[in-house]
mmCIF file of C-alpha atoms in Angstrom:
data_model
loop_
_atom_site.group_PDB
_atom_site.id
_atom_site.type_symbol
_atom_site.label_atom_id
_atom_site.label_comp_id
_atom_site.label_asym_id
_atom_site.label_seq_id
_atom_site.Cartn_x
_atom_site.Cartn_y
_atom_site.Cartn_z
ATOM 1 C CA UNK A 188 126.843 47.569 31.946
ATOM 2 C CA UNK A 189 124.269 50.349 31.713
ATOM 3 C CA UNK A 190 122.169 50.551 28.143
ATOM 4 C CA UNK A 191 122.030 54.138 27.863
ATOM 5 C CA UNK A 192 120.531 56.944 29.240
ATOM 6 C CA UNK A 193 120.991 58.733 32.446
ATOM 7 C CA UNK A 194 118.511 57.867 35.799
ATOM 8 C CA UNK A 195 114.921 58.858 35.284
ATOM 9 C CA UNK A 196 111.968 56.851 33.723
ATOM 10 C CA UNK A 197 113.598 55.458 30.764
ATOM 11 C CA UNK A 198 117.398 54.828 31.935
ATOM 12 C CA UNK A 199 118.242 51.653 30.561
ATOM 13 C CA UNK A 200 115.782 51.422 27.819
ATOM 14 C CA UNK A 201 118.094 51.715 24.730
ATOM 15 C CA UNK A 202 116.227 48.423 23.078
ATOM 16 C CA UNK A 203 112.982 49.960 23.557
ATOM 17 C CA UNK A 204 113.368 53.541 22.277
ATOM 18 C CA UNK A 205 115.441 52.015 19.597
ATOM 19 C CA UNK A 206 112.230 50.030 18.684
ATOM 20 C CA UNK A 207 110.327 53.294 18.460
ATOM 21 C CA UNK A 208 112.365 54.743 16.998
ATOM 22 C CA UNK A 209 112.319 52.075 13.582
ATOM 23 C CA UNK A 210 108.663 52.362 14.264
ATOM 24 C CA UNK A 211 108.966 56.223 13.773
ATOM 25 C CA UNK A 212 110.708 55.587 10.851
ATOM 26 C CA UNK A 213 108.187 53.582 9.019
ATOM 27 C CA UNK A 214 105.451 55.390 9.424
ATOM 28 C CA UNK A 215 107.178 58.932 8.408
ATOM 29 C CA UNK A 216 107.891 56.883 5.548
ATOM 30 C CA UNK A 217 104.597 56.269 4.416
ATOM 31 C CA UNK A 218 104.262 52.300 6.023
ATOM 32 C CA UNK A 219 101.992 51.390 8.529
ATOM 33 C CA UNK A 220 103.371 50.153 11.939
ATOM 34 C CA UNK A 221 101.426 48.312 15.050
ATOM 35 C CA UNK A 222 103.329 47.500 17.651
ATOM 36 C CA UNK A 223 102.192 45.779 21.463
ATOM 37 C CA UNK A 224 104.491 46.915 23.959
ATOM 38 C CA UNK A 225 103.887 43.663 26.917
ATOM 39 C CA UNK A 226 105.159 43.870 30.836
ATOM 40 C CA UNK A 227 103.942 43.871 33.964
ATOM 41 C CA UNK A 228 102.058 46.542 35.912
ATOM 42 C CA UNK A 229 105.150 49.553 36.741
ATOM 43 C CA UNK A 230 107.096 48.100 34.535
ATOM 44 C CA UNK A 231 107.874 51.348 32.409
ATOM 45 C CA UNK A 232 105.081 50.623 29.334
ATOM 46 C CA UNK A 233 103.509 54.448 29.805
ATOM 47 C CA UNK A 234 107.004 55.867 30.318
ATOM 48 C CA UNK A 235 107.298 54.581 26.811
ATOM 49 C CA UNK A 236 104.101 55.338 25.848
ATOM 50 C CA UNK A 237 105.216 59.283 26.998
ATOM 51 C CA UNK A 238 108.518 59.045 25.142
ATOM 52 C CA UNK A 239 107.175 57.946 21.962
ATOM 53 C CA UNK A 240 104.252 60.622 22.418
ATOM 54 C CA UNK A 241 106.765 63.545 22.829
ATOM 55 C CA UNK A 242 109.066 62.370 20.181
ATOM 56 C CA UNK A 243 106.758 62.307 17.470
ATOM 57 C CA UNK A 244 104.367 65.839 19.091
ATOM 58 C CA UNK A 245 104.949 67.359 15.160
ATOM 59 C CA UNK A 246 102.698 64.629 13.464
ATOM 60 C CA UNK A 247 99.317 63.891 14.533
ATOM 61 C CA UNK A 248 98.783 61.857 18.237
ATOM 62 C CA UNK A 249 95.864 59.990 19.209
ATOM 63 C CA UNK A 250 95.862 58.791 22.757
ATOM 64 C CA UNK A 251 93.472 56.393 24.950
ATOM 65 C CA UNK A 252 93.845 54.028 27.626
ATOM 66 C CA UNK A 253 91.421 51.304 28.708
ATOM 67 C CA UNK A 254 89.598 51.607 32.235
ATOM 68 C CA UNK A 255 88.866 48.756 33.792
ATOM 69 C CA UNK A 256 84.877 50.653 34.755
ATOM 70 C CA UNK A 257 84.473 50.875 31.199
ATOM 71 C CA UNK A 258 85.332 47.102 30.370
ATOM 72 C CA UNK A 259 81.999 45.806 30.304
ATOM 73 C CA UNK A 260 80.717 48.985 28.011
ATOM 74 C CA UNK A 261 81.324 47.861 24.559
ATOM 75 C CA UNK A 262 82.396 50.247 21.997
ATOM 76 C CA UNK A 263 84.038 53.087 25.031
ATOM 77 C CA UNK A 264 87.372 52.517 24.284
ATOM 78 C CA UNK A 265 86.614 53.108 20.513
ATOM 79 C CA UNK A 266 85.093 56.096 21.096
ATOM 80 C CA UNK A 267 88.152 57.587 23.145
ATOM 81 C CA UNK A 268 89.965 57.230 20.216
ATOM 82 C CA UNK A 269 87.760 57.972 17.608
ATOM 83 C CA UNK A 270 85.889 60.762 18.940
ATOM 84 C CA UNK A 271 88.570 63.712 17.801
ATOM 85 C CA UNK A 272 87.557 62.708 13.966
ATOM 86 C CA UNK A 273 84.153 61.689 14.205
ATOM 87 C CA UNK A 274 83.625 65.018 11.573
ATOM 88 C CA UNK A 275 85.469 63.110 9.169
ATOM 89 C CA UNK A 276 82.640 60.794 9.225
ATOM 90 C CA UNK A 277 80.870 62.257 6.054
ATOM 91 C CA UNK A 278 83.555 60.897 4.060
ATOM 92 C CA UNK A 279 82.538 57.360 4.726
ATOM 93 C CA UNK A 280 80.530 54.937 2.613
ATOM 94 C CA UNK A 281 76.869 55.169 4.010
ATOM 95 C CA UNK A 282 76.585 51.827 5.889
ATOM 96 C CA UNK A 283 79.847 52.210 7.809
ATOM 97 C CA UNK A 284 79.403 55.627 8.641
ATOM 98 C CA UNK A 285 75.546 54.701 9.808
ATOM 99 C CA UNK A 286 77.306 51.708 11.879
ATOM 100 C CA UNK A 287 79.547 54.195 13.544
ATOM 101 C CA UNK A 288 76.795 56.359 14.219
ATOM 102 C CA UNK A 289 75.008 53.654 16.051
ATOM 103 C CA UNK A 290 77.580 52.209 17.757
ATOM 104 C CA UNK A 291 78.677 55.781 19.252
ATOM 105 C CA UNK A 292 74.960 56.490 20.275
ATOM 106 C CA UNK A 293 74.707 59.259 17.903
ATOM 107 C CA UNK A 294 72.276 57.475 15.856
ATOM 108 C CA UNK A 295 69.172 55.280 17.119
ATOM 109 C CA UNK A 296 69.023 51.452 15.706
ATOM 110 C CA UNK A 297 69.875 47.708 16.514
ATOM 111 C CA UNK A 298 73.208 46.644 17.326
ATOM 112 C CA UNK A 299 75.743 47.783 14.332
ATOM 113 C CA UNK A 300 77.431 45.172 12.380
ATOM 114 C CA UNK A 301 80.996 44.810 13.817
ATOM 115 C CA UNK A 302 82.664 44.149 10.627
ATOM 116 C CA UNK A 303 81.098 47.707 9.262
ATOM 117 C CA UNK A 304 82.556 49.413 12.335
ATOM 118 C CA UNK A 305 86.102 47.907 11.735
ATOM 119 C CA UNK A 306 85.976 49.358 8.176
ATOM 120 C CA UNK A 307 84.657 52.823 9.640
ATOM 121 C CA UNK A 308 87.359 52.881 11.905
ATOM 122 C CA UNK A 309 90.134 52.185 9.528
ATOM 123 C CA UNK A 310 88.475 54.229 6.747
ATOM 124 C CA UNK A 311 88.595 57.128 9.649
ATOM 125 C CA UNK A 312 92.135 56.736 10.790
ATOM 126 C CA UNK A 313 93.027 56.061 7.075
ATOM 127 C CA UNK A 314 91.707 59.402 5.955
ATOM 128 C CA UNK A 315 93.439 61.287 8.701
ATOM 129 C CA UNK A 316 97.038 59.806 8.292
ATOM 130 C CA UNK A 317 96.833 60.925 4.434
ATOM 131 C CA UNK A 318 97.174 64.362 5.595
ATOM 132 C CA UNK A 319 100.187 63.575 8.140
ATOM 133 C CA UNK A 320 101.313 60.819 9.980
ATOM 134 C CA UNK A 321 98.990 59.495 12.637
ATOM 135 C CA UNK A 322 100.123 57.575 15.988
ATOM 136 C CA UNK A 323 97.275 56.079 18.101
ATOM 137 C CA UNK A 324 98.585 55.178 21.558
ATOM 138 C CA UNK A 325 96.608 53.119 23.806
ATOM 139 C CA UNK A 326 97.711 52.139 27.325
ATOM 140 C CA UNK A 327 96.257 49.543 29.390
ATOM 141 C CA UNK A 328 94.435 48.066 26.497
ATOM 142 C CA UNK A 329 94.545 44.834 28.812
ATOM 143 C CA UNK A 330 91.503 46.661 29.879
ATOM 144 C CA UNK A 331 89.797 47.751 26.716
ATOM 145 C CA UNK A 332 85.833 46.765 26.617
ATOM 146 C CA UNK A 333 86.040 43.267 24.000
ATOM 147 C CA UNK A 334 84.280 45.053 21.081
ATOM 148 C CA UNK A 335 87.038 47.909 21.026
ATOM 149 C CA UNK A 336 90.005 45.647 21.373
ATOM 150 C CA UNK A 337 88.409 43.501 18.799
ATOM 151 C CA UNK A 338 87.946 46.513 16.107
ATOM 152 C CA UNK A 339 91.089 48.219 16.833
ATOM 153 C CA UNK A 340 93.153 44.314 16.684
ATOM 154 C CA UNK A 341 91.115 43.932 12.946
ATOM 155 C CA UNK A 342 92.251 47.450 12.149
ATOM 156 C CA UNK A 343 95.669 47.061 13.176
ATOM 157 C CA UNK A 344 95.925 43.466 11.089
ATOM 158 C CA UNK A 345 94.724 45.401 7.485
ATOM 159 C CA UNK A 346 96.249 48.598 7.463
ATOM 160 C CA UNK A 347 98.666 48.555 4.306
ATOM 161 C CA UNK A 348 100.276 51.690 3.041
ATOM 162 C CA UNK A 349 99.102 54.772 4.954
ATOM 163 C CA UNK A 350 101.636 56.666 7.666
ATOM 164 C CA UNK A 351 99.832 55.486 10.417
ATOM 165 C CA UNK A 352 100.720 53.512 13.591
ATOM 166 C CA UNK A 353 98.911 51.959 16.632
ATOM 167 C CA UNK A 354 101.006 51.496 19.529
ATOM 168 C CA UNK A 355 99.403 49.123 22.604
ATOM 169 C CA UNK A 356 100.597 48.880 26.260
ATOM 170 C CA UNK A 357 99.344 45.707 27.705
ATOM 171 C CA UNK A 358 99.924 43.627 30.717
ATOM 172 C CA UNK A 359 100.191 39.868 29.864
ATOM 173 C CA UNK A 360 96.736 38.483 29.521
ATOM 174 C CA UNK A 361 95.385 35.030 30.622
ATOM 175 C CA UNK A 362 92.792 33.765 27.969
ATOM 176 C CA UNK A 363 91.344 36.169 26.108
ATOM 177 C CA UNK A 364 93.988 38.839 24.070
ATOM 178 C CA UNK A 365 92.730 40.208 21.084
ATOM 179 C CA UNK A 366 96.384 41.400 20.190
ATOM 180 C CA UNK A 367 97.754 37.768 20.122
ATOM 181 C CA UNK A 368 99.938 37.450 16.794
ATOM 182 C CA UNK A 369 100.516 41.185 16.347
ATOM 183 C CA UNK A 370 104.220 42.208 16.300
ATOM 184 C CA UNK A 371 104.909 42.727 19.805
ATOM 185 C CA UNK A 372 108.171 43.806 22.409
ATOM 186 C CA UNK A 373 108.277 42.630 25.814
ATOM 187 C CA UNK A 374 109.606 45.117 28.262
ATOM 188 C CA UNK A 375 111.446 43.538 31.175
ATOM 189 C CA UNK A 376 112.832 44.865 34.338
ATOM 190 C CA UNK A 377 116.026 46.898 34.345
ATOM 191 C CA UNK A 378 119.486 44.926 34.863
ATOM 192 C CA UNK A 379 121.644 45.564 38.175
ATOM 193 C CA UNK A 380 123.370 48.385 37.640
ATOM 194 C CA UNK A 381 120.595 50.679 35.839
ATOM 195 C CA UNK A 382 118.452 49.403 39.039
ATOM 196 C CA UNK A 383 120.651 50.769 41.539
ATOM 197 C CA UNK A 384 120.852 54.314 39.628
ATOM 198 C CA UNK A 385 117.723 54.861 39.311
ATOM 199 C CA UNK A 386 117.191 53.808 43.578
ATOM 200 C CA UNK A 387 119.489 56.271 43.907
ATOM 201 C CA UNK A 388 117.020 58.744 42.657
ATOM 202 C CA UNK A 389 114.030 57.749 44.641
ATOM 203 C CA UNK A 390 116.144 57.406 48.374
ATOM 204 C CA UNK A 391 116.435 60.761 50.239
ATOM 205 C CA UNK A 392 119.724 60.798 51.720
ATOM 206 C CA UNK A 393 121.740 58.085 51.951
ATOM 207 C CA UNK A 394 120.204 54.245 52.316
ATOM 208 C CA UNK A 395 121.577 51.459 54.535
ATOM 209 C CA UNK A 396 123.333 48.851 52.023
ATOM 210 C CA UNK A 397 121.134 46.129 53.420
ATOM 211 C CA UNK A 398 118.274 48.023 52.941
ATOM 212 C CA UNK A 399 119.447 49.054 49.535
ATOM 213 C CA UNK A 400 119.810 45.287 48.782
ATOM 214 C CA UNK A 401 116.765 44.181 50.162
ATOM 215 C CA UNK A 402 114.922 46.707 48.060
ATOM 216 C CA UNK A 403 116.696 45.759 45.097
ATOM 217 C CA UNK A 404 115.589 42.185 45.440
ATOM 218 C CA UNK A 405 112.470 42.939 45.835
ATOM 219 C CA UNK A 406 111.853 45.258 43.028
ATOM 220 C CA UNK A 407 113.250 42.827 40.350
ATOM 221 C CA UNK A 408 114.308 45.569 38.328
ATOM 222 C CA UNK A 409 110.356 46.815 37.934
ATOM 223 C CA UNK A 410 111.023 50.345 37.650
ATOM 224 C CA UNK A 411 107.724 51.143 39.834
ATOM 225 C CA UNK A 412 108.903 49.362 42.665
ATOM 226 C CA UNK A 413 112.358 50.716 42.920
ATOM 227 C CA UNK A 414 110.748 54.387 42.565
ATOM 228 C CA UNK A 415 108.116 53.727 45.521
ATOM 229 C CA UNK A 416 108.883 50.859 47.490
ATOM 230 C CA UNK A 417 111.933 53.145 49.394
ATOM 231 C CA UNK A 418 109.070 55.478 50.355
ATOM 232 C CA UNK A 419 108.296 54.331 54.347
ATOM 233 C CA UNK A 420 110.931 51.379 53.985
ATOM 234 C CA UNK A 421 114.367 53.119 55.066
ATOM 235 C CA UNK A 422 113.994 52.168 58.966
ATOM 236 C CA UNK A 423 112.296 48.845 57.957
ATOM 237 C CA UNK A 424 114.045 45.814 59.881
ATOM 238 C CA UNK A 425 115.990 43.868 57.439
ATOM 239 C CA UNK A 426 116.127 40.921 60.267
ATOM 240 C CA UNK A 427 114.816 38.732 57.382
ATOM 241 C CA UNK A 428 118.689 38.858 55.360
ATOM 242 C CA UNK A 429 120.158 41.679 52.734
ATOM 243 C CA UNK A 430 118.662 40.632 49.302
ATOM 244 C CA UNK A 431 115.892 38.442 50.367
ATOM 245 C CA UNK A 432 112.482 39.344 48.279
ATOM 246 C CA UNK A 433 109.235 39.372 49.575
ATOM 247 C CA UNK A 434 106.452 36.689 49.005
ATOM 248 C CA UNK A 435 104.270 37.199 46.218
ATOM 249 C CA UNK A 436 104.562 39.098 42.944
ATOM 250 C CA UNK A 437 106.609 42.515 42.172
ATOM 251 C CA UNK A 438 102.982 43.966 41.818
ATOM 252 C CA UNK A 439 101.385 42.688 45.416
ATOM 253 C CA UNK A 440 104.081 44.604 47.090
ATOM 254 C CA UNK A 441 103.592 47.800 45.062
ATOM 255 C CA UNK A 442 100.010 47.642 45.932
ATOM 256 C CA UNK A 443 101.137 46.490 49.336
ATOM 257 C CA UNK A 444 102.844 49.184 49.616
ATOM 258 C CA UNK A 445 100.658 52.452 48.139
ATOM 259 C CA UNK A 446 97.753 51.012 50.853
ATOM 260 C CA UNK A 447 100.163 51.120 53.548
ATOM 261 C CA UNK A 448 100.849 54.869 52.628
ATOM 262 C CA UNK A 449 97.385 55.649 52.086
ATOM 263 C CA UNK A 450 96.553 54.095 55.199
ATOM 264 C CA UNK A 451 98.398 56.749 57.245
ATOM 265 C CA UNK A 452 96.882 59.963 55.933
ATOM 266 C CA UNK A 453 93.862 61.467 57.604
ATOM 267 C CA UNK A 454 90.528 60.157 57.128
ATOM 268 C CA UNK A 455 89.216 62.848 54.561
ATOM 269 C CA UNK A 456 92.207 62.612 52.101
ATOM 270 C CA UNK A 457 91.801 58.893 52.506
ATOM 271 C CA UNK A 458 87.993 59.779 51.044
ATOM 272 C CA UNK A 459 89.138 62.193 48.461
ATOM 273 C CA UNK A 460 91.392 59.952 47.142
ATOM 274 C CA UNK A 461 88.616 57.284 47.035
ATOM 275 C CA UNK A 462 86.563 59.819 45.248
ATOM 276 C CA UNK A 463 89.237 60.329 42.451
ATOM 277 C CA UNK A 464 89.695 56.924 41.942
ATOM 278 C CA UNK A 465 86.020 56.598 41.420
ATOM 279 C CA UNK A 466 85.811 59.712 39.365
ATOM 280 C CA UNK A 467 85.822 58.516 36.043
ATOM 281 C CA UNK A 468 87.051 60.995 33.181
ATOM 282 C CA UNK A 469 89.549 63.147 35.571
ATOM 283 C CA UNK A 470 87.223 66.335 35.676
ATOM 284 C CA UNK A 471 88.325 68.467 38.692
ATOM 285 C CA UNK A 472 85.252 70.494 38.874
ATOM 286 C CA UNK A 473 83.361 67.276 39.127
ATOM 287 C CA UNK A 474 85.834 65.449 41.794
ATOM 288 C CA UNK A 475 85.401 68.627 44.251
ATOM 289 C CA UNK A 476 81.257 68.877 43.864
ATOM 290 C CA UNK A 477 81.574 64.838 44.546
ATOM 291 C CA UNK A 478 84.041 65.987 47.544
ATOM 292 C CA UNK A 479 81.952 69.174 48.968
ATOM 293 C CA UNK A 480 78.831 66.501 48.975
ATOM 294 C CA UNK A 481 80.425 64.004 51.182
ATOM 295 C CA UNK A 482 81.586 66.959 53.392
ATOM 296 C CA UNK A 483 85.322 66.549 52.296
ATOM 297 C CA UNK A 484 87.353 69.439 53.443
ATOM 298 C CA UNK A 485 88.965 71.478 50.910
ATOM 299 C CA UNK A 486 92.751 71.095 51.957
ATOM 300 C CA UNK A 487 92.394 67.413 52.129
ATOM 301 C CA UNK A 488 94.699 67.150 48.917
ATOM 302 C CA UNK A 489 97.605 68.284 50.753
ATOM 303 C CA UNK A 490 98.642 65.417 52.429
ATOM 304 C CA UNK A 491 97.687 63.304 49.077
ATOM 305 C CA UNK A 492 99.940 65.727 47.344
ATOM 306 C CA UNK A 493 102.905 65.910 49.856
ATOM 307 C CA UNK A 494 102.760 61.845 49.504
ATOM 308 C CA UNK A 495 103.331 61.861 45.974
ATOM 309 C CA UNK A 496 100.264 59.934 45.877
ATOM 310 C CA UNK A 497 97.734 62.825 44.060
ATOM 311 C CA UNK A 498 98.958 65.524 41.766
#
């Protein structure tokens, strides 16, 4: 039986939004929530993320998502995230607002102590949830640089009484996870029948049932994979048996899948696209200097954009 909701990114996610939704409720109610939302890669984390984001667009919203570029520059993720109350600094005690400063490279000095930072961050966040509630959502924090996930894991374990929550969307992690032991929800993949509505979204026209089957198999219910592995797979020979999955992860045959797409457009929107992935902070302006230097047309987005692959 379905779990609520009607086809679209978060059909069959009753558990989840209910989740938020006591999260919601704590926080307007003056507690302090942290919550680690865990699943694989398409698995419907950022529709979540999105959901949360637009139900609670009257408080205060603080969003940032780790890059895996950035990973191995420490403090980047912090600064996302702290950078739209950096002029509440003032308020600080002096040696955690001078450990900020440093650590944000708006101050010269050695390395700042890590344990000041932690305190500068929750003093910060702190200070802006006692005006309204505050919700800091980070996605992908799987690939947060160390330092941030280690300051924003230490903030997360000592906030007490203040309306403010942090929300993480994480991949599982191998090793290292500096948001082991924090309360956390694992998303899984939809059941059966919320799988096949939401197919029925992404197929134009009608689908052969064997294909239908086969795609359903293969998706596992990742929410990703039913939306885009349909895309170039309609005519595809189902000699190998209705329902049979593919080798390898749910993931591998996304990514599988978006090359073999990308592999069929022309050769510049193949290089604008590998300019935008490269392009680090999502400036436009910047991508089509980048683009106009490598002697990228400027209609190569079209195809990108009749894809679905570039908006």
């Amino acid at each position: 039986m379905s779990s609520g909701g009607g086809p679209g990114p978060l059909l069959g996610r009753r558990r989840e939004r209910d989740a938020l939704e006591g999260l919601v409720a704590e926080v307007t109610a003056g507690r302090s929530a942290v919550l680690v939302l865990r699943g694989d890669a398409g698995i419907g984390k950022s529709a979540l993320l999105d959901h949360l984001a637009a139900r609670v667009a009257e408080y205060r919203v603080a969003r940032g998502a780790g890059a895996e570029s950035e990973m191995e520059l420490p403090f980047a993720g912090l600064h996302q995230l702290c950078a739209p109350f950096l002029d509440r600094a003032g308020s600080l005690p002096p040696p955690q607002r001078d450990a900020l400063a440093t650590a944000f490279g708006m101050s010269a000095g050695p390395a700042p102590d890590r344990f000041l930072v932690g305190l500068a961050v929750l003093g910060l966040l702190t200070d802006v949830a006692a005006e309204r509630p505050l919700f800091v959502l980070v996605d992908d924090a799987q690939w947060l640089d160390r330092v941030s996930a280690q300051t924003l894991a230490f903030v997360a374990r000592r906030m007490l009484a203040e309306s403010l929550a942090l929300v993480f969307a994480s991949r599982e992690q191998r090793g290292r996870d500096e948001f082991s032991g924090l309360p956390e929800l694992t998303v899984d993949g939809l059941d059966t029948t919320d799988a096949r509505a939401l197919l029925s979204t992404a197929a134009d026209g009608s689908m052969d049932e064997r294909i239908r089957d086969r795609v359903l198999a293969e998706a596992r219910g990742n929410p990703l994979a039913l939306l885009e592995l349909p895309h170039g797979r309609l005519d595809a020979d189902p000699a190998d048996g209705p329902g049979r999955p593919g080798p390898g992860p749910v993931t591998g045959r996304i990514e599988r899948n978006y090359l073999a797409r990308v592999r069929s457009l022309p050769e510049d929107t193949r290089r604008l696209l590998l300019i935008a992935a490269a392009e680090p902070i999502g400036d436009v302006t910047l991508l089509r200097r980048a683009a106009e230097r490598l002697g990228v047309g400027p209609d190569a987005d079209g195809p990108a954009v009749a894809a679905g692959l570039l908006a």
